[in-house]
PDB file of N, CA and C in Angstrom:
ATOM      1  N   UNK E   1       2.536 -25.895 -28.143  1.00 54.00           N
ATOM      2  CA  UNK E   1       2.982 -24.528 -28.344  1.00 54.00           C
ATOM      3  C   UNK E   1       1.904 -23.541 -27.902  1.00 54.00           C
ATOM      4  N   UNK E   2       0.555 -23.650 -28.038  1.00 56.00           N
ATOM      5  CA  UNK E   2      -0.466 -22.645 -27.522  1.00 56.00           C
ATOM      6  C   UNK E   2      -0.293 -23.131 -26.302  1.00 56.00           C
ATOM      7  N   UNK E   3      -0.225 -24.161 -25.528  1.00 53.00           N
ATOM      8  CA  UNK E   3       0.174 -23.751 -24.405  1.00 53.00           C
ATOM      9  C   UNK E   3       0.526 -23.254 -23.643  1.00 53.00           C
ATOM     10  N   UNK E   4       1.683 -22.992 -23.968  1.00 50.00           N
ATOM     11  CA  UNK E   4       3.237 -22.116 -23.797  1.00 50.00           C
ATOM     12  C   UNK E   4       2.625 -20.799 -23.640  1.00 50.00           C
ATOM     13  N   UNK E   5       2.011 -20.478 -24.726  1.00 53.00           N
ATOM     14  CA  UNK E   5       1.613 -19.085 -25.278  1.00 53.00           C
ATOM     15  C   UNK E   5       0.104 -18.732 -24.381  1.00 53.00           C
ATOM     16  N   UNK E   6      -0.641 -19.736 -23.982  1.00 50.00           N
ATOM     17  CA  UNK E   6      -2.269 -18.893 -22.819  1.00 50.00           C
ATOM     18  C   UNK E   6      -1.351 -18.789 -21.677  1.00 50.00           C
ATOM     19  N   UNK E   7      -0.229 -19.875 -20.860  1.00 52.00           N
ATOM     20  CA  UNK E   7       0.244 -19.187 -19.726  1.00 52.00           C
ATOM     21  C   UNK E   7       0.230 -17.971 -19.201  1.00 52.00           C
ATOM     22  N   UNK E   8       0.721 -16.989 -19.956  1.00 56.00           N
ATOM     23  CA  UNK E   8       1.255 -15.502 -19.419  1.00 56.00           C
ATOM     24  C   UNK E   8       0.214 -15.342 -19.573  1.00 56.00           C
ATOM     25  N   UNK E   9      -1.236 -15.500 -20.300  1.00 49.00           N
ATOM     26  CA  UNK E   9      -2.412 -14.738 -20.307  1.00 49.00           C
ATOM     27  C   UNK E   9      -3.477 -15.306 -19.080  1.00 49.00           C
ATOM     28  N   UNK E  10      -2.942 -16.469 -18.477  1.00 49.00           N
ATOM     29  CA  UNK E  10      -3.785 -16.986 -17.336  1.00 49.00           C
ATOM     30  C   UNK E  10      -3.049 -16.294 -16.032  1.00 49.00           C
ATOM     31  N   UNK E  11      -1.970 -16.322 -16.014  1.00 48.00           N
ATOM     32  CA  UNK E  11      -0.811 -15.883 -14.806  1.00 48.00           C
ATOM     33  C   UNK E  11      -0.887 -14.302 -14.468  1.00 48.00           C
ATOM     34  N   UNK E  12      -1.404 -13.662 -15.589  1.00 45.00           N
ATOM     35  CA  UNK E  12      -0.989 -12.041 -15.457  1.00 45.00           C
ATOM     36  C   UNK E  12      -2.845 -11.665 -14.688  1.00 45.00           C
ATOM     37  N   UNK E  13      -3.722 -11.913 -14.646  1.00 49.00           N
ATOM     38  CA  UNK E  13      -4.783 -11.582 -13.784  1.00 49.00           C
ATOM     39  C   UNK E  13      -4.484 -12.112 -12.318  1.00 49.00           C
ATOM     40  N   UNK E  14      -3.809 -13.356 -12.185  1.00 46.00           N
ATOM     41  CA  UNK E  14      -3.492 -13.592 -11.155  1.00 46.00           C
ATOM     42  C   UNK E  14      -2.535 -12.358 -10.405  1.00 46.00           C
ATOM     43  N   UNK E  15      -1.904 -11.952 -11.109  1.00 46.00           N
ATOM     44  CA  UNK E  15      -0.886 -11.320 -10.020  1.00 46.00           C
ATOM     45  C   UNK E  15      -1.417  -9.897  -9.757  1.00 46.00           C
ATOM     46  N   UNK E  16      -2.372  -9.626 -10.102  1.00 47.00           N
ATOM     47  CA  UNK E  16      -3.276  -9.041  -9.473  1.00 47.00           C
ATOM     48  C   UNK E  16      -3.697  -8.725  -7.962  1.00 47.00           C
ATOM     49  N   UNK E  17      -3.801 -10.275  -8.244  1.00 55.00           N
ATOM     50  CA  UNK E  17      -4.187 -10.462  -6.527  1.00 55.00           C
ATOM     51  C   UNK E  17      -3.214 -10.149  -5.544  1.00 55.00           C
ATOM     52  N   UNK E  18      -1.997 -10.031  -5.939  1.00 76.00           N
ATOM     53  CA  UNK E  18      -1.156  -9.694  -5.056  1.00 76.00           C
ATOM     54  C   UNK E  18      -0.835  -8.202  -4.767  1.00 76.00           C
ATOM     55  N   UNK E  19      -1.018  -7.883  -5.727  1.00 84.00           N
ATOM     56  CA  UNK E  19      -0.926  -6.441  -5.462  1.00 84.00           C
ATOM     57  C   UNK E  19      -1.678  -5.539  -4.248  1.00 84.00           C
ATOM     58  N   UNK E  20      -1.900  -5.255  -3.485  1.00 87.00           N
ATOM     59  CA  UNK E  20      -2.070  -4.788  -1.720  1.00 87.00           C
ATOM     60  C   UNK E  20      -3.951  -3.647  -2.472  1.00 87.00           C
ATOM     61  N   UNK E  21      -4.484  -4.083  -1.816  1.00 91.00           N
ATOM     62  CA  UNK E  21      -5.853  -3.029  -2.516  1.00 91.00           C
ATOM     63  C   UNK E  21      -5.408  -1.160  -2.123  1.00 91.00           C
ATOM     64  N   UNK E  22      -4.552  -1.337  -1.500  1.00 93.00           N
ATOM     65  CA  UNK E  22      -4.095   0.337  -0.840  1.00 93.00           C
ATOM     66  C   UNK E  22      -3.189   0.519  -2.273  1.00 93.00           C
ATOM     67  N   UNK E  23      -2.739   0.338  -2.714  1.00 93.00           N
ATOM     68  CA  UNK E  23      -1.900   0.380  -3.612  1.00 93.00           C
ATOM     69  C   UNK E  23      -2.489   0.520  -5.240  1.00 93.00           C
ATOM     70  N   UNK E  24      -3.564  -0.517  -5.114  1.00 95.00           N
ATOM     71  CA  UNK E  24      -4.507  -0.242  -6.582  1.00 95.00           C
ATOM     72  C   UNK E  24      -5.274   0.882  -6.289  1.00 95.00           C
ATOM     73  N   UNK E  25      -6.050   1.330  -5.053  1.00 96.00           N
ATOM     74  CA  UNK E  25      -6.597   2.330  -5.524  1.00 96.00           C
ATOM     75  C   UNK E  25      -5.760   3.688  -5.733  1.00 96.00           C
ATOM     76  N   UNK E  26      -4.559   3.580  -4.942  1.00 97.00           N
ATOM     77  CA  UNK E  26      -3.469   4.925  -5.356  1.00 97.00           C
ATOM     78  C   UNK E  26      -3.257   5.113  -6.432  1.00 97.00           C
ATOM     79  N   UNK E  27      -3.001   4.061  -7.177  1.00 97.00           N
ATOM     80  CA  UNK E  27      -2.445   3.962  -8.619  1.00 97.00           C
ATOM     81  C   UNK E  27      -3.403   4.948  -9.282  1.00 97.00           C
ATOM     82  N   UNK E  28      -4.934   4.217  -9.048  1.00 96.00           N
ATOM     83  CA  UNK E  28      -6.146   4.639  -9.951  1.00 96.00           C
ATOM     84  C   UNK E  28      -6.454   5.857  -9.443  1.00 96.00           C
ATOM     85  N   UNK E  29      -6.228   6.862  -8.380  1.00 97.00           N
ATOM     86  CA  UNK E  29      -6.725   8.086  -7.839  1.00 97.00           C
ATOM     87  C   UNK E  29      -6.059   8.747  -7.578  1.00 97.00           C
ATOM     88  N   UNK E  30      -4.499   8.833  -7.939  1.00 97.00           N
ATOM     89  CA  UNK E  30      -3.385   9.863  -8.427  1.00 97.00           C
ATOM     90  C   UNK E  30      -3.847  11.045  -9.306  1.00 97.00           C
ATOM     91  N   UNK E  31      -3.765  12.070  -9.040  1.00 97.00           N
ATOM     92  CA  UNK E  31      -3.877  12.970  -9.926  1.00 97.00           C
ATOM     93  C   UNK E  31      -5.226  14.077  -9.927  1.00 97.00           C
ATOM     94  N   UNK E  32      -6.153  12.677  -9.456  1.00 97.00           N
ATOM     95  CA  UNK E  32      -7.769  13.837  -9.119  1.00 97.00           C
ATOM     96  C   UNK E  32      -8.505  13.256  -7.378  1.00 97.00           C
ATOM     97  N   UNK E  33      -7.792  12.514  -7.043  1.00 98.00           N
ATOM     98  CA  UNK E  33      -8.775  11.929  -5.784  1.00 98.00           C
ATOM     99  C   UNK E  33      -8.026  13.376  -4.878  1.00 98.00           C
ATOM    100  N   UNK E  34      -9.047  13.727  -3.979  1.00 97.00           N
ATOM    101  CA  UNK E  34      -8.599  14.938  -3.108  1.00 97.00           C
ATOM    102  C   UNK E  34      -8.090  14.004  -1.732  1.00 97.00           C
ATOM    103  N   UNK E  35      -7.826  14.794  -0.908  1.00 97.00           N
ATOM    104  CA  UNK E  35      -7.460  14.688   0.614  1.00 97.00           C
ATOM    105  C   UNK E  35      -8.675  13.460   1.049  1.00 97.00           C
ATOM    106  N   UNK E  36     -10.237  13.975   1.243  1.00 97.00           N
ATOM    107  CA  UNK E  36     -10.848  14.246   1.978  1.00 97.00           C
ATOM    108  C   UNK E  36     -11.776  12.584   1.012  1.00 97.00           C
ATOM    109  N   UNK E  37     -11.540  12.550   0.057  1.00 98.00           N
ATOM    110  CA  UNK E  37     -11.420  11.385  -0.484  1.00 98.00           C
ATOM    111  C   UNK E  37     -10.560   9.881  -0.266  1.00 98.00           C
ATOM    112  N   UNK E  38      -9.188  10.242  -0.130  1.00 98.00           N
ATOM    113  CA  UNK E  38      -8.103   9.275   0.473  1.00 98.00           C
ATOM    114  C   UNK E  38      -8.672   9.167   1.868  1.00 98.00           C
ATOM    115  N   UNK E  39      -8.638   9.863   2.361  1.00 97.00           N
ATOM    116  CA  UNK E  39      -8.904   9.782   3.662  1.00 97.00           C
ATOM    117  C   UNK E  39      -9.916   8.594   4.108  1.00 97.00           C
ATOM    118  N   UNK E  40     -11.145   9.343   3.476  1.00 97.00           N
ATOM    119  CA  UNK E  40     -12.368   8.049   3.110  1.00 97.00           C
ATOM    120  C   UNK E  40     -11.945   6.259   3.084  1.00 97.00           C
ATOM    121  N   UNK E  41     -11.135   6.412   2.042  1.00 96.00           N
ATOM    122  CA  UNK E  41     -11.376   5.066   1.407  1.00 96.00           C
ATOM    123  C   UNK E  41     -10.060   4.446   2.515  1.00 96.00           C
ATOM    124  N   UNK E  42      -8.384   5.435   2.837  1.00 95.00           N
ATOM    125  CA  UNK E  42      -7.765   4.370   3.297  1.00 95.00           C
ATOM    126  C   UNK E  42      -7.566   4.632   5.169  1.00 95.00           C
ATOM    127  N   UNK E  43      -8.464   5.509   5.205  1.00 95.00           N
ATOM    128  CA  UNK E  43      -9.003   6.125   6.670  1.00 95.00           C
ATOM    129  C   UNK E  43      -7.717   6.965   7.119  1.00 95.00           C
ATOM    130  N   UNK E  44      -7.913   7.101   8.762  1.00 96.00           N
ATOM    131  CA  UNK E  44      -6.964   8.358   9.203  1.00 96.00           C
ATOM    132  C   UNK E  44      -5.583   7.550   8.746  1.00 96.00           C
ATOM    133  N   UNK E  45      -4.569   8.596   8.569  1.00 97.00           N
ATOM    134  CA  UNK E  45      -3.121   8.650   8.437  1.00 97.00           C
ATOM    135  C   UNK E  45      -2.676   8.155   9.802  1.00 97.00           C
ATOM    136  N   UNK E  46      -1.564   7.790  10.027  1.00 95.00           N
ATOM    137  CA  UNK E  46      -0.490   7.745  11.162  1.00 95.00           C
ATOM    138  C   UNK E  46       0.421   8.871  11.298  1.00 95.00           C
ATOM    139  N   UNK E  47       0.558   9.756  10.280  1.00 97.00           N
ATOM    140  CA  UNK E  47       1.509  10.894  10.396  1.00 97.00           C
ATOM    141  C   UNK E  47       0.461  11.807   9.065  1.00 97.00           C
ATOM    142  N   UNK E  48       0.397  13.144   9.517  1.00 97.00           N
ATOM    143  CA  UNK E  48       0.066  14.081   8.639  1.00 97.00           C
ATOM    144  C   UNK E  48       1.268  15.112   8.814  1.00 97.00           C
ATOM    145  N   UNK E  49       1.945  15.892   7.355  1.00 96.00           N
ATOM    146  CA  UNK E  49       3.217  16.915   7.420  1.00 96.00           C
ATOM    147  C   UNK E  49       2.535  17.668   6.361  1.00 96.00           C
ATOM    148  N   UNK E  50       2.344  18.859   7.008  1.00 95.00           N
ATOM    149  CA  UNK E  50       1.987  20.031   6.422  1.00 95.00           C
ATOM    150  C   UNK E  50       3.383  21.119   5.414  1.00 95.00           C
ATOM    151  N   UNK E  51       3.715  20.820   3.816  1.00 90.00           N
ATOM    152  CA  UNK E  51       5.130  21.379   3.548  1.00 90.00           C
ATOM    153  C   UNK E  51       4.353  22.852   2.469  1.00 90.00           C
ATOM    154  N   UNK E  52       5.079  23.271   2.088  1.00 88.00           N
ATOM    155  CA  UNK E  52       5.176  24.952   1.619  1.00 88.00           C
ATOM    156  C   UNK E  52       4.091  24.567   0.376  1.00 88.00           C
ATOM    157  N   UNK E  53       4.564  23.221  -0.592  1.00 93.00           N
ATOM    158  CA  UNK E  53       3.550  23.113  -1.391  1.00 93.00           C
ATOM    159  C   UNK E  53       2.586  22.104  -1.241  1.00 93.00           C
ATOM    160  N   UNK E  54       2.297  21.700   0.018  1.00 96.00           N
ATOM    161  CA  UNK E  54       0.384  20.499   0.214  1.00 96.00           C
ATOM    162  C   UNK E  54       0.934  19.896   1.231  1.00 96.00           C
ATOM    163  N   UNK E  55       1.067  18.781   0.998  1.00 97.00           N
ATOM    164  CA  UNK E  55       0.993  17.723   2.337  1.00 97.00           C
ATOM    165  C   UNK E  55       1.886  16.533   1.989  1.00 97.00           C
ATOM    166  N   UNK E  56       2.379  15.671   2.412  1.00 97.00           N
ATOM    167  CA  UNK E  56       2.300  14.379   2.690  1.00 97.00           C
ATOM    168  C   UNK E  56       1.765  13.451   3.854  1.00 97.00           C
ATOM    169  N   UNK E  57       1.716  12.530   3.978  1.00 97.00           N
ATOM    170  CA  UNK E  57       0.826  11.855   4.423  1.00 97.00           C
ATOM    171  C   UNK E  57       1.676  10.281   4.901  1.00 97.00           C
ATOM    172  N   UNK E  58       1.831   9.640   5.973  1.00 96.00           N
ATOM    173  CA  UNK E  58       1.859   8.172   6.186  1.00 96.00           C
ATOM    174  C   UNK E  58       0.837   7.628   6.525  1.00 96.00           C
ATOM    175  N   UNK E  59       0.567   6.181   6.228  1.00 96.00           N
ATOM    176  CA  UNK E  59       0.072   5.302   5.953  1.00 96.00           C
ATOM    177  C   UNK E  59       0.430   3.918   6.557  1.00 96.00           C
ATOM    178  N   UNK E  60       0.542   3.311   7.544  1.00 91.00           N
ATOM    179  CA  UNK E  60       0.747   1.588   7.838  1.00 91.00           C
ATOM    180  C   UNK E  60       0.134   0.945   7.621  1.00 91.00           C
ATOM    181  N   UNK E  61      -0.057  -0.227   7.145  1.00 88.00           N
ATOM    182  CA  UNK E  61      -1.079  -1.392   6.877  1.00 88.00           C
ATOM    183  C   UNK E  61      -0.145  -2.252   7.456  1.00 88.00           C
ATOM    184  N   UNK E  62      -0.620  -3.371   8.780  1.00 81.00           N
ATOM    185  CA  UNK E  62       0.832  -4.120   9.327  1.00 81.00           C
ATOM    186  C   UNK E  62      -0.512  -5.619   9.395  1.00 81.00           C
ATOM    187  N   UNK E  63       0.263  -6.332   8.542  1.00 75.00           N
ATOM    188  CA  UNK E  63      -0.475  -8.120   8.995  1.00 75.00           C
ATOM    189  C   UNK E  63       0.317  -9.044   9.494  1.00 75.00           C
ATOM    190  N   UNK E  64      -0.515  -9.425  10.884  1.00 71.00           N
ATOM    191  CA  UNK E  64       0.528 -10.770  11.731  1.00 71.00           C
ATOM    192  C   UNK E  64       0.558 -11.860  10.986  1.00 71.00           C
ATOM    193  N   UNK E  65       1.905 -12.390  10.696  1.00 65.00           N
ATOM    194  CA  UNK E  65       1.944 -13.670  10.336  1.00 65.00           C
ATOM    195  C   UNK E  65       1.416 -14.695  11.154  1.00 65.00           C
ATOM    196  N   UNK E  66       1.083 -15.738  10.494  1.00 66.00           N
ATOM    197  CA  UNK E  66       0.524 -17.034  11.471  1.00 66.00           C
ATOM    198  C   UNK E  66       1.519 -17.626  12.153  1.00 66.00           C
ATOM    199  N   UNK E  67       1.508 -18.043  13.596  1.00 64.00           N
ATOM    200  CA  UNK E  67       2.397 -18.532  13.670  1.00 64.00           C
ATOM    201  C   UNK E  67       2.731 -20.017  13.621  1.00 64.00           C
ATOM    202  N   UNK E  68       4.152 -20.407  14.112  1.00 61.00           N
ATOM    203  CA  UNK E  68       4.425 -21.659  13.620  1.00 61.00           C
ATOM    204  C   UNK E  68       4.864 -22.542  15.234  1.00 61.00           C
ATOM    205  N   UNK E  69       3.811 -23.268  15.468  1.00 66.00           N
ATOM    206  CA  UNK E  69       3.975 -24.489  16.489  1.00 66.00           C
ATOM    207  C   UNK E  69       3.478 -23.364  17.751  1.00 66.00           C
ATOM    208  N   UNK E  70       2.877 -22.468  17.765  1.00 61.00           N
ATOM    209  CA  UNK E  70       2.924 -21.762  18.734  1.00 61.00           C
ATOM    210  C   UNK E  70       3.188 -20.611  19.195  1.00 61.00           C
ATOM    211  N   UNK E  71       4.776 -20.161  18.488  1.00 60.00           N
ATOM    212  CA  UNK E  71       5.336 -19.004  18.312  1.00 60.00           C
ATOM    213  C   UNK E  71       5.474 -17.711  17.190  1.00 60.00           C
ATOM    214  N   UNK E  72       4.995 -16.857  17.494  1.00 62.00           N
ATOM    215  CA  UNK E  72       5.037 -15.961  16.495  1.00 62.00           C
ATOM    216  C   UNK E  72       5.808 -15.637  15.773  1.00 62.00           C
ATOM    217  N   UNK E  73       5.722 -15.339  14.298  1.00 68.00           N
ATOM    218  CA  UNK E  73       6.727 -15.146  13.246  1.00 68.00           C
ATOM    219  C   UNK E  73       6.924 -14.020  12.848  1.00 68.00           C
ATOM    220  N   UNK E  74       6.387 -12.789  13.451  1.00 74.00           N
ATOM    221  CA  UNK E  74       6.470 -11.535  12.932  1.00 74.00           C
ATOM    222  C   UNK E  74       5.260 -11.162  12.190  1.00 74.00           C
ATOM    223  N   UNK E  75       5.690  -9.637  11.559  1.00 76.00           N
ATOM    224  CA  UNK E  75       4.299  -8.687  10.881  1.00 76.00           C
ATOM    225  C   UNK E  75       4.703  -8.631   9.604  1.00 76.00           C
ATOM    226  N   UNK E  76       4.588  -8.423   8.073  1.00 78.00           N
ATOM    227  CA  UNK E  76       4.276  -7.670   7.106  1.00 78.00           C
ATOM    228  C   UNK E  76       4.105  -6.247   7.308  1.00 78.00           C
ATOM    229  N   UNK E  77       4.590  -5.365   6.941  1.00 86.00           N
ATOM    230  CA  UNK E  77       4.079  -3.849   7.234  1.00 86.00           C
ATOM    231  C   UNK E  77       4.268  -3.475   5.628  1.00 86.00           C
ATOM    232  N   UNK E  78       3.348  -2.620   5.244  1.00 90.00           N
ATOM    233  CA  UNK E  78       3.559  -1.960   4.111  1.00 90.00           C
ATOM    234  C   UNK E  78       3.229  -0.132   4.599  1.00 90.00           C
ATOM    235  N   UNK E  79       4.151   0.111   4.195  1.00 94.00           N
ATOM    236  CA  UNK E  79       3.946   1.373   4.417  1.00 94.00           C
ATOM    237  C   UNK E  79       3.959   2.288   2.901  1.00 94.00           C
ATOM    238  N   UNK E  80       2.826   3.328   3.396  1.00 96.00           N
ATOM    239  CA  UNK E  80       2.893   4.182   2.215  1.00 96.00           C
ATOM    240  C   UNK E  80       2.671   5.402   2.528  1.00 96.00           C
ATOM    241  N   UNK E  81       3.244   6.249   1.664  1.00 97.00           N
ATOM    242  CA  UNK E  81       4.068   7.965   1.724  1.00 97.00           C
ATOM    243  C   UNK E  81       2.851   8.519   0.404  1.00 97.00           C
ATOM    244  N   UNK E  82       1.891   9.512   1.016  1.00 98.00           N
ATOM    245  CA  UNK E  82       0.776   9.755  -0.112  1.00 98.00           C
ATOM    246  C   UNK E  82       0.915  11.488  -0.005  1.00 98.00           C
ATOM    247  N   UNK E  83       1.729  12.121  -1.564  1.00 97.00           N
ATOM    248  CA  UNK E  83       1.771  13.338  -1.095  1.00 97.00           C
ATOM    249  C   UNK E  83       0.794  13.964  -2.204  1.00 97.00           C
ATOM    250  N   UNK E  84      -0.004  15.365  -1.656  1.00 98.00           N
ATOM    251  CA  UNK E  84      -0.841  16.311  -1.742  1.00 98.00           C
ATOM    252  C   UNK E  84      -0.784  17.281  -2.328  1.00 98.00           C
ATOM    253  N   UNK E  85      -0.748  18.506  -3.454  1.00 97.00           N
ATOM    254  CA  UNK E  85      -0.350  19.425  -4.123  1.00 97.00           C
ATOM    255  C   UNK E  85      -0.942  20.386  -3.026  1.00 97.00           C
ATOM    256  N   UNK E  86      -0.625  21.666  -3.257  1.00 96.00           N
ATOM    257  CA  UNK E  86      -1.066  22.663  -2.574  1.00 96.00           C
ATOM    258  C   UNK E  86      -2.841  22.750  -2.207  1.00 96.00           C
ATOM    259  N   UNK E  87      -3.426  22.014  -3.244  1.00 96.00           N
ATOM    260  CA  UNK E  87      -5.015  22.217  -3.730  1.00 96.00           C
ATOM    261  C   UNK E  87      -5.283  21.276  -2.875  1.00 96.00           C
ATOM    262  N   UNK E  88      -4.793  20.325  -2.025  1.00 96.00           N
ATOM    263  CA  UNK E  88      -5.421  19.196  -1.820  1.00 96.00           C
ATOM    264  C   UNK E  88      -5.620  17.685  -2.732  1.00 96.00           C
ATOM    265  N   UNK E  89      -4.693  17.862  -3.823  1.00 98.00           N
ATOM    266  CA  UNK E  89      -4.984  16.678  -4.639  1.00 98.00           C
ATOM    267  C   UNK E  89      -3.701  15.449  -4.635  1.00 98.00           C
ATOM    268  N   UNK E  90      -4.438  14.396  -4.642  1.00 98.00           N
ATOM    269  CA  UNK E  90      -2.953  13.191  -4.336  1.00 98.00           C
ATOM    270  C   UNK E  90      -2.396  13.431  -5.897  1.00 98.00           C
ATOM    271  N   UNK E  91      -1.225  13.164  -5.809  1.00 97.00           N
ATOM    272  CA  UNK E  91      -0.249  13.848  -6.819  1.00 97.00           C
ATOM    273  C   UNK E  91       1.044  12.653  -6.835  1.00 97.00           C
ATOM    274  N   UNK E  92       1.338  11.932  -5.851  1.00 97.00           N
ATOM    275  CA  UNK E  92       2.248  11.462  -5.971  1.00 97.00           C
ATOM    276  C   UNK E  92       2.488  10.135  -5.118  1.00 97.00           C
ATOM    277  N   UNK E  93       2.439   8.927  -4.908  1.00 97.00           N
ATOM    278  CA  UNK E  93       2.774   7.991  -3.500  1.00 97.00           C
ATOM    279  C   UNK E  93       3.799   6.843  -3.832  1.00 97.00           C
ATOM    280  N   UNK E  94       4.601   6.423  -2.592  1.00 96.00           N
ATOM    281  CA  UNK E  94       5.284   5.448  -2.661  1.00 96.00           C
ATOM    282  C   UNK E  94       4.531   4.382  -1.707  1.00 96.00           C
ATOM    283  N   UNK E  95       5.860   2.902  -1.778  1.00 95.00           N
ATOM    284  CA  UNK E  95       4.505   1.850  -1.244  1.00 95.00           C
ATOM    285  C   UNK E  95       5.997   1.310  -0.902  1.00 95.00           C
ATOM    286  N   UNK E  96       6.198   0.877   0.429  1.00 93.00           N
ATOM    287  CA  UNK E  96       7.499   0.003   0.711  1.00 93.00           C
ATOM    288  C   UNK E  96       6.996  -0.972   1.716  1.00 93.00           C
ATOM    289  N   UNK E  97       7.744  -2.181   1.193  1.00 86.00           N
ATOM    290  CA  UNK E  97       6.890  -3.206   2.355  1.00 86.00           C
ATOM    291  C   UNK E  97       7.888  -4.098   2.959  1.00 86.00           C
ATOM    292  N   UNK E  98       7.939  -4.645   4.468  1.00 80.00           N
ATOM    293  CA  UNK E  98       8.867  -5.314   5.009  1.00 80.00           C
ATOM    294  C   UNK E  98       8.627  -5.845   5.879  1.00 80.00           C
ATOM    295  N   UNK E  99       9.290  -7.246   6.386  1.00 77.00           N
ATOM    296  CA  UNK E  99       8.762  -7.973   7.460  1.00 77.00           C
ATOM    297  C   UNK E  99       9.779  -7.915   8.344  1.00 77.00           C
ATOM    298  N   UNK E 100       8.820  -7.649   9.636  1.00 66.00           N
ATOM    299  CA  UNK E 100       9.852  -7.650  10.736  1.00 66.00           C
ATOM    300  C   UNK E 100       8.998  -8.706  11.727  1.00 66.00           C
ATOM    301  N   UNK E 101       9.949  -9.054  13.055  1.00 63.00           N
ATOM    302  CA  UNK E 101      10.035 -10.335  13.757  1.00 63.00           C
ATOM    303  C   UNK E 101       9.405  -9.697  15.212  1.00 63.00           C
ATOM    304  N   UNK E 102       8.678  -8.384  15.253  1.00 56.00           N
ATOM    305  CA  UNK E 102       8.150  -7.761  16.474  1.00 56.00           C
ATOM    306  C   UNK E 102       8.650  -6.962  17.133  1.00 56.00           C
ATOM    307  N   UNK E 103      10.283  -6.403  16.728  1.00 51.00           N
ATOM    308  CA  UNK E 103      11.359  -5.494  17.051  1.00 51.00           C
ATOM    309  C   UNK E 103      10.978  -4.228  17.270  1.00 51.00           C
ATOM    310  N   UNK E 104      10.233  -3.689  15.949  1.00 47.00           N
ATOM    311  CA  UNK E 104       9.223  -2.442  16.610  1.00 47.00           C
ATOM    312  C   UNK E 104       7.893  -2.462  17.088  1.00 47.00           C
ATOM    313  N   UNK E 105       8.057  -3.790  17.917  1.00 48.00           N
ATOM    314  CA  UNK E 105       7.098  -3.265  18.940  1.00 48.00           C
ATOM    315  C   UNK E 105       7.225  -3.085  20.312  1.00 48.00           C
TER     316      UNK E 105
END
């Protein structure tokens, strides 16, 4: 029965690891990390949009899969949407991730 019961407490640091490091530090620098800070840590944007109240911001992170016997299997892309209050402060981000087979490229 304690068995049963350390599982979820050995398993839940693990899944950690999965979580994308672009993604933990958003989580943790919502609210006070500025522009000029993000910028720093997840470097230039792919799209900057200047709106009435700050900014938003895109983001790609794309990893080639390995391939198999030779042939390539496609990318991982995670993309993330990091928006800006008028002041310059991250305020808000999404994180969507999907594999494609090389189609957009």
């Amino acid at each position: 029965m304690r068995g049963l019961l350390l599982v979820p407490l050995l398993l839940l640091p693990a899944c950690a690891l999965i979580i994308p490091p672009e993604s933990r530090y958003l989580k943790v620098a919502q609210d006070h990390a500025t522009m000029a800070e993000v910028q720093d840590r997840l470097g230039m944007p792919l799209t900057k949009v200047d709106v009435a109240n700050g900014a938003t911001w895109l983001y790609e992170v794309r990893e080639e899969q390995p391939t198999h016997r030779g042939t390539p299997t496609g990318f991982w892309c995670d993309e993330y949407h990091v928006s800006f209050d008028s002041k310059g402060v991250l305020r808000d981000w999404t994180h969507r991730s999907f594999f494609h087979k090389g189609e957009l490229q």
